[in-house]
PDB file of C-alpha atoms in Angstrom:
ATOM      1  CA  UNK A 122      13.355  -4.736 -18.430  1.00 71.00           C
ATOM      2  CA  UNK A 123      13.143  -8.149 -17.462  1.00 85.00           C
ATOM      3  CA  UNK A 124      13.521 -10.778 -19.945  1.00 92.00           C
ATOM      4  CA  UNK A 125      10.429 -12.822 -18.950  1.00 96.00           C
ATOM      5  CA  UNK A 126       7.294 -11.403 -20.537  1.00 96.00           C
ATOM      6  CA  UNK A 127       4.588 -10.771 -17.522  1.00 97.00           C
ATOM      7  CA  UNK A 128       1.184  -8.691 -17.594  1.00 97.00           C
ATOM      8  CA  UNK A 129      -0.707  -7.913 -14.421  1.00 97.00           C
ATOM      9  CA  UNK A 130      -4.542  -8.068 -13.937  1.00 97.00           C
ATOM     10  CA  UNK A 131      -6.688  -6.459 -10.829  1.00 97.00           C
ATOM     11  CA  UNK A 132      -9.233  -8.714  -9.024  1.00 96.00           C
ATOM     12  CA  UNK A 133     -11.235  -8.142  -6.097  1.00 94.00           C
ATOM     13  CA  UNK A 134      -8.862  -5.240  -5.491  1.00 95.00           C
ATOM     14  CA  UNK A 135      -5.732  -6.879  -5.802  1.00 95.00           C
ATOM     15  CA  UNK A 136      -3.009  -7.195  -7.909  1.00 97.00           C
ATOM     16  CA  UNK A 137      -2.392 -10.631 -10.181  1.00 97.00           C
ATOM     17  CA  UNK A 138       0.283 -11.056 -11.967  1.00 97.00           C
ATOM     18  CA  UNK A 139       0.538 -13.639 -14.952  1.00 97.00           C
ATOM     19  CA  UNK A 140       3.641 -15.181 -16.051  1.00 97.00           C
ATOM     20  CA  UNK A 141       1.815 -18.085 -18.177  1.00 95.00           C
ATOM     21  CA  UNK A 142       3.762 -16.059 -21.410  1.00 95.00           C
ATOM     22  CA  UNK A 143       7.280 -15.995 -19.348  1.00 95.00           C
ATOM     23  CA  UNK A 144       8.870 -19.889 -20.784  1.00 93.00           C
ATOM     24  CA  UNK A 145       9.403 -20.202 -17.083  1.00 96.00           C
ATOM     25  CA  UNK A 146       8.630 -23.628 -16.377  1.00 95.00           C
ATOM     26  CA  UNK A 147       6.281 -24.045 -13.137  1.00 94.00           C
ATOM     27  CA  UNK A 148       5.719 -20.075 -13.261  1.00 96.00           C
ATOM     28  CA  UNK A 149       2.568 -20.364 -11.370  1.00 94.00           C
ATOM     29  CA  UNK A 150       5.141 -21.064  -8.213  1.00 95.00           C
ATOM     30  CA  UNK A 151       6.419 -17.022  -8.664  1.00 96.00           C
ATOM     31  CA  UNK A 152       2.367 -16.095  -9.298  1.00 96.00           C
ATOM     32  CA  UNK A 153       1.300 -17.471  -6.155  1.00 94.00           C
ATOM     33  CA  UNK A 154       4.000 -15.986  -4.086  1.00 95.00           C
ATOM     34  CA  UNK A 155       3.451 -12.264  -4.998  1.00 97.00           C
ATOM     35  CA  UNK A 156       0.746 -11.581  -2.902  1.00 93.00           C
ATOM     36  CA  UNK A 157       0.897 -14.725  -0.378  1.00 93.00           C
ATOM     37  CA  UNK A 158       4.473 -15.473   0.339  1.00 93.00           C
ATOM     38  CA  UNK A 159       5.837 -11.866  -0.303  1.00 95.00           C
ATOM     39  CA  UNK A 160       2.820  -9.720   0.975  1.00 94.00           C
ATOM     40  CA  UNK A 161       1.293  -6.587  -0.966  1.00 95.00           C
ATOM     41  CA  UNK A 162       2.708  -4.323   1.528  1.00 95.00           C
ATOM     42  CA  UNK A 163       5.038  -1.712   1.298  1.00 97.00           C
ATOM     43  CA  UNK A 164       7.603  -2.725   4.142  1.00 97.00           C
ATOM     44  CA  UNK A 165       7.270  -6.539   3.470  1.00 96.00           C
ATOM     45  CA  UNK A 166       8.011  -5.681  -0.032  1.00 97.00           C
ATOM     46  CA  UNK A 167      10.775  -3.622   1.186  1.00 97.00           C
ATOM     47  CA  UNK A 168      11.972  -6.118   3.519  1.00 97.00           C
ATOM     48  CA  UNK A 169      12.346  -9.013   0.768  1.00 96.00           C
ATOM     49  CA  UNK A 170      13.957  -6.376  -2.095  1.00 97.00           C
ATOM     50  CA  UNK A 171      16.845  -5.655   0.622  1.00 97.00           C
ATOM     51  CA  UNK A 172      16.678  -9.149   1.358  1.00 97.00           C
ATOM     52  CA  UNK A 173      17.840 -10.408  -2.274  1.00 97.00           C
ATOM     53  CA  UNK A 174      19.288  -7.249  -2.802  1.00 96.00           C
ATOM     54  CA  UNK A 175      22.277  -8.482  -0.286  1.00 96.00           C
ATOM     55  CA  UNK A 176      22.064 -12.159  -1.788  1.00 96.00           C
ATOM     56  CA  UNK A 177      22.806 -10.326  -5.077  1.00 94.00           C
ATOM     57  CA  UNK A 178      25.452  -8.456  -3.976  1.00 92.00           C
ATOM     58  CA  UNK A 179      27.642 -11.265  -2.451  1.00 93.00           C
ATOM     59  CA  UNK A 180      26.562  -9.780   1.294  1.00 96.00           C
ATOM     60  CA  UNK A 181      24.869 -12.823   2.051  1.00 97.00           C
ATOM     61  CA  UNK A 182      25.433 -16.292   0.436  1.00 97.00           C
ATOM     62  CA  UNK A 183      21.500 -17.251   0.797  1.00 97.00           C
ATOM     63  CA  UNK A 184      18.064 -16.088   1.467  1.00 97.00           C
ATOM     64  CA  UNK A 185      15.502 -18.033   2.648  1.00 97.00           C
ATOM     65  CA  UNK A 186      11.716 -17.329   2.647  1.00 94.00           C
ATOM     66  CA  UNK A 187       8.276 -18.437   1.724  1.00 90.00           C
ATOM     67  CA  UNK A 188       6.074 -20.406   3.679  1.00 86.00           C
ATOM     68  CA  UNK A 189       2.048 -19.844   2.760  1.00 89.00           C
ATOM     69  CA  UNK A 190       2.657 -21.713  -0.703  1.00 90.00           C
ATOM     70  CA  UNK A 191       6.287 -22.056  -1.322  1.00 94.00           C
ATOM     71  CA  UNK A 192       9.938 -21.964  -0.214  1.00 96.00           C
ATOM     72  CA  UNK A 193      11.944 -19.762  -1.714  1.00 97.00           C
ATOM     73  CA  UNK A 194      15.347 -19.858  -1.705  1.00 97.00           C
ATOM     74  CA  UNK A 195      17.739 -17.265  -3.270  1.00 97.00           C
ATOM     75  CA  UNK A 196      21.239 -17.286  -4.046  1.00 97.00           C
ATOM     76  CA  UNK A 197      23.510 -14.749  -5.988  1.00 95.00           C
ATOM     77  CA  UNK A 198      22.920 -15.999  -9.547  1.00 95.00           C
ATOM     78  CA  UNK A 199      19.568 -17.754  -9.518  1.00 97.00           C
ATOM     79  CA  UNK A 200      16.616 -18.453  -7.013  1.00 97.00           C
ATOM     80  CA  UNK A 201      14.244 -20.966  -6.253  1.00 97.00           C
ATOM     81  CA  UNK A 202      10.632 -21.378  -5.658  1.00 97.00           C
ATOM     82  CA  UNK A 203       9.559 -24.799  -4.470  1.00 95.00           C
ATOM     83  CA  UNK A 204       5.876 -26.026  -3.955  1.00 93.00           C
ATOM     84  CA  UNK A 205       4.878 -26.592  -0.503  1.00 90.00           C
ATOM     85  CA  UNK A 206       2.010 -28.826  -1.686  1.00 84.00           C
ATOM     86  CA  UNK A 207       3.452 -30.456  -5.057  1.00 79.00           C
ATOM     87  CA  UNK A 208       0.778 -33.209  -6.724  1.00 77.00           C
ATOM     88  CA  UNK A 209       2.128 -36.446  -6.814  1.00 74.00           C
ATOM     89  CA  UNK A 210       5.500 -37.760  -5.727  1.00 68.00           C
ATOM     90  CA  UNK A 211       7.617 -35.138  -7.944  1.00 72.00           C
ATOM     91  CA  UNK A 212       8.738 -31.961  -6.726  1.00 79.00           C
ATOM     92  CA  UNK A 213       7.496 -28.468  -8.238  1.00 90.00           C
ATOM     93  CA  UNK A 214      10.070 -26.074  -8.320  1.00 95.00           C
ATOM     94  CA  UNK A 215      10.484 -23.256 -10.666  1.00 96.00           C
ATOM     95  CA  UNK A 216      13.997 -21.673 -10.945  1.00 97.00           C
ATOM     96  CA  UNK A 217      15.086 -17.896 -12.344  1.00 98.00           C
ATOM     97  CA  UNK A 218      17.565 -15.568 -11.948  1.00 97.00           C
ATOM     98  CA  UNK A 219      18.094 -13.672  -8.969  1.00 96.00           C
ATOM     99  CA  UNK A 220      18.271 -10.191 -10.703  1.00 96.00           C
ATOM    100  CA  UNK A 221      14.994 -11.066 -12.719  1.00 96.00           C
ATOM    101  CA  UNK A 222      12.915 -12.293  -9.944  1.00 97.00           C
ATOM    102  CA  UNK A 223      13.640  -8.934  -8.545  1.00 97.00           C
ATOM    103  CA  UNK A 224      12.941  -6.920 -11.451  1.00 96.00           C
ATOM    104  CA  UNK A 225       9.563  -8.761 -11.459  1.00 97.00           C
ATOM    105  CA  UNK A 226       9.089  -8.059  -7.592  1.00 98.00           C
ATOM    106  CA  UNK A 227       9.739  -4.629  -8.437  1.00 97.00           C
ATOM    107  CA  UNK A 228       7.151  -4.266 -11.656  1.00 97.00           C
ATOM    108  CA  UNK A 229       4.211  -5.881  -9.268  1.00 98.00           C
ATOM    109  CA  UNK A 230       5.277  -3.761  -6.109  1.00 98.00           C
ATOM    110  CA  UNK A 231       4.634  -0.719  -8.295  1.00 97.00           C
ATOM    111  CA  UNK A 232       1.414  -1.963  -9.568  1.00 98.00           C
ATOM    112  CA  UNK A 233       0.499  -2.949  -5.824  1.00 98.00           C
ATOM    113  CA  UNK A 234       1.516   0.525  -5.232  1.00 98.00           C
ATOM    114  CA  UNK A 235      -0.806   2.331  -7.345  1.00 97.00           C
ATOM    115  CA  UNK A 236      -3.934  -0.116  -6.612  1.00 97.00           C
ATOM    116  CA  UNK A 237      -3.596   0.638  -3.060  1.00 97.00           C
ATOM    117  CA  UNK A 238      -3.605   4.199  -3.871  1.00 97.00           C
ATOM    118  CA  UNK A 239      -6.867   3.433  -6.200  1.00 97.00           C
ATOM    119  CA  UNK A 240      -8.685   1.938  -3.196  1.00 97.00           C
ATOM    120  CA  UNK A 241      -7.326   4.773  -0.578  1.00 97.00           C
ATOM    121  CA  UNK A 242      -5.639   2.348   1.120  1.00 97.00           C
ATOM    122  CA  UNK A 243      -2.873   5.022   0.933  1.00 97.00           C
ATOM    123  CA  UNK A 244      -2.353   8.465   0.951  1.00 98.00           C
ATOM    124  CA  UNK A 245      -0.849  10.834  -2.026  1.00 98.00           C
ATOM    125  CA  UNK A 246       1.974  11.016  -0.226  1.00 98.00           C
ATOM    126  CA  UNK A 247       2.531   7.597   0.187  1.00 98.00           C
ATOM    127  CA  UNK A 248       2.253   7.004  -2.706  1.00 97.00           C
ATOM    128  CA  UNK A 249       4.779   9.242  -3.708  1.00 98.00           C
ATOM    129  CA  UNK A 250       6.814   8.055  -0.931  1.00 98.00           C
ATOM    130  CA  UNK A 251       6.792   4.703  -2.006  1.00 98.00           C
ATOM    131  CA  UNK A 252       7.774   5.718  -5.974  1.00 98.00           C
ATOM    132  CA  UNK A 253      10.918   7.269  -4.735  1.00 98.00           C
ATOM    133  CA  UNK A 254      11.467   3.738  -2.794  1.00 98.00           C
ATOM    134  CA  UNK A 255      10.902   2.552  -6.576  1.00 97.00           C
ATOM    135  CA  UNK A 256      13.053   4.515  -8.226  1.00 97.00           C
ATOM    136  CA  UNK A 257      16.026   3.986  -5.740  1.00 97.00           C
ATOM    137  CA  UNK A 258      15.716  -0.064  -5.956  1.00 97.00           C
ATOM    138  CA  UNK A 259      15.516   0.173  -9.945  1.00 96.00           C
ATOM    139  CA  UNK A 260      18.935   2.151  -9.595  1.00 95.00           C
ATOM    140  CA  UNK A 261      20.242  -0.514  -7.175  1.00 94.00           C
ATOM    141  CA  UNK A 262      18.943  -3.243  -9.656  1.00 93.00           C
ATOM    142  CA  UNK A 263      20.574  -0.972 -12.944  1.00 91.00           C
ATOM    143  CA  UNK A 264      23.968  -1.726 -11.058  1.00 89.00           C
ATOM    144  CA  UNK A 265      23.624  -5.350 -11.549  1.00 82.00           C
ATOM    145  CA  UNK A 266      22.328  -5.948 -14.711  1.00 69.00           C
ATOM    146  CA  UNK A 267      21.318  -4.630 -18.027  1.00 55.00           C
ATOM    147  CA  UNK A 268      18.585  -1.494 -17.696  1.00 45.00           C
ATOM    148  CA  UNK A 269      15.746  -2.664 -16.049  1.00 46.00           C
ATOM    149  CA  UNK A 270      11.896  -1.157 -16.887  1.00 49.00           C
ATOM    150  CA  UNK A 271      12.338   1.470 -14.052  1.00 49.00           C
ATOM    151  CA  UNK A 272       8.918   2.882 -12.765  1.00 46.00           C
ATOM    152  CA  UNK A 273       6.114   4.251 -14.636  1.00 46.00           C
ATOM    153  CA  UNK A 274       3.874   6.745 -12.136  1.00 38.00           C
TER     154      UNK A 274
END
């Protein structure tokens, strides 16, 4: 389970996730990515888990990405989320752990999951398909830090 407190809301068919609870300063950084910079779909989900999934494990040194509302950079122990359109002269960046970013990615990927399946954007079967996917990462993640949520189908 991740140490930052979260909750998740559904509007106009999509999945928000709120981190306003989380003591993460400039949280809305994270908010805005899920959904924008990391895209509610399966393989670009996929795609960024394995991506920080090799930052965590000392594969690769970095991981960049972002780019509709923020970088993001990733490193082994911590990863960064900086504004691409800050107010003022001061940057916006909101920092967190690597391995709790990615337990966070993985509690709104399963949400995703299941609203897509809602709206028969996907089939059954993907939808199983893509809870195995789950299960797997949360075992990957379990490796590298204390026992995360796991899925919930």
């Amino acid at each position: 389970m991740s140490k930052y407190r979260y909750s998740f809301e559904e509007k106009f068919e999509r999945i928000i996730i709120d981190l306003s609870e989380s003591n993460l300063k400039n949280s809305l950084l994270i908010e805005h990515s899920l959904g924008s910079d990391i895209l509610a779909k399966f393989d670009d989900i996929e795609e960024n888990f394995n991506a920080y999934l090799k930052v965590l494990t000392g594969e690769e040194e970095m991981y960049k990405g972002g780019g509709n509302t923020s970088i993001i950079r990733a490193y082994e122990n911590f990863t960064l989320f900086e504004s691409l359109f800050p107010d003022g002269e001061e940057e916006v960046i909101c920092a967190i752990e690597t391995i709790e970013f990615m337990k966070i990615l993985l509690a709104w990927a399963q949400e995703v999951f299941k609203c897509a399946r809602k709206y028969e954007r996907i089939s059954e079967e993907q939808l199983k398909e893509q809870m195995l996917w789950l299960r797997e990462a949360w075992t990957e993640i379990n490796k590298y830090g204390e026992n995360a949520e796991g899925i919930k189908y």
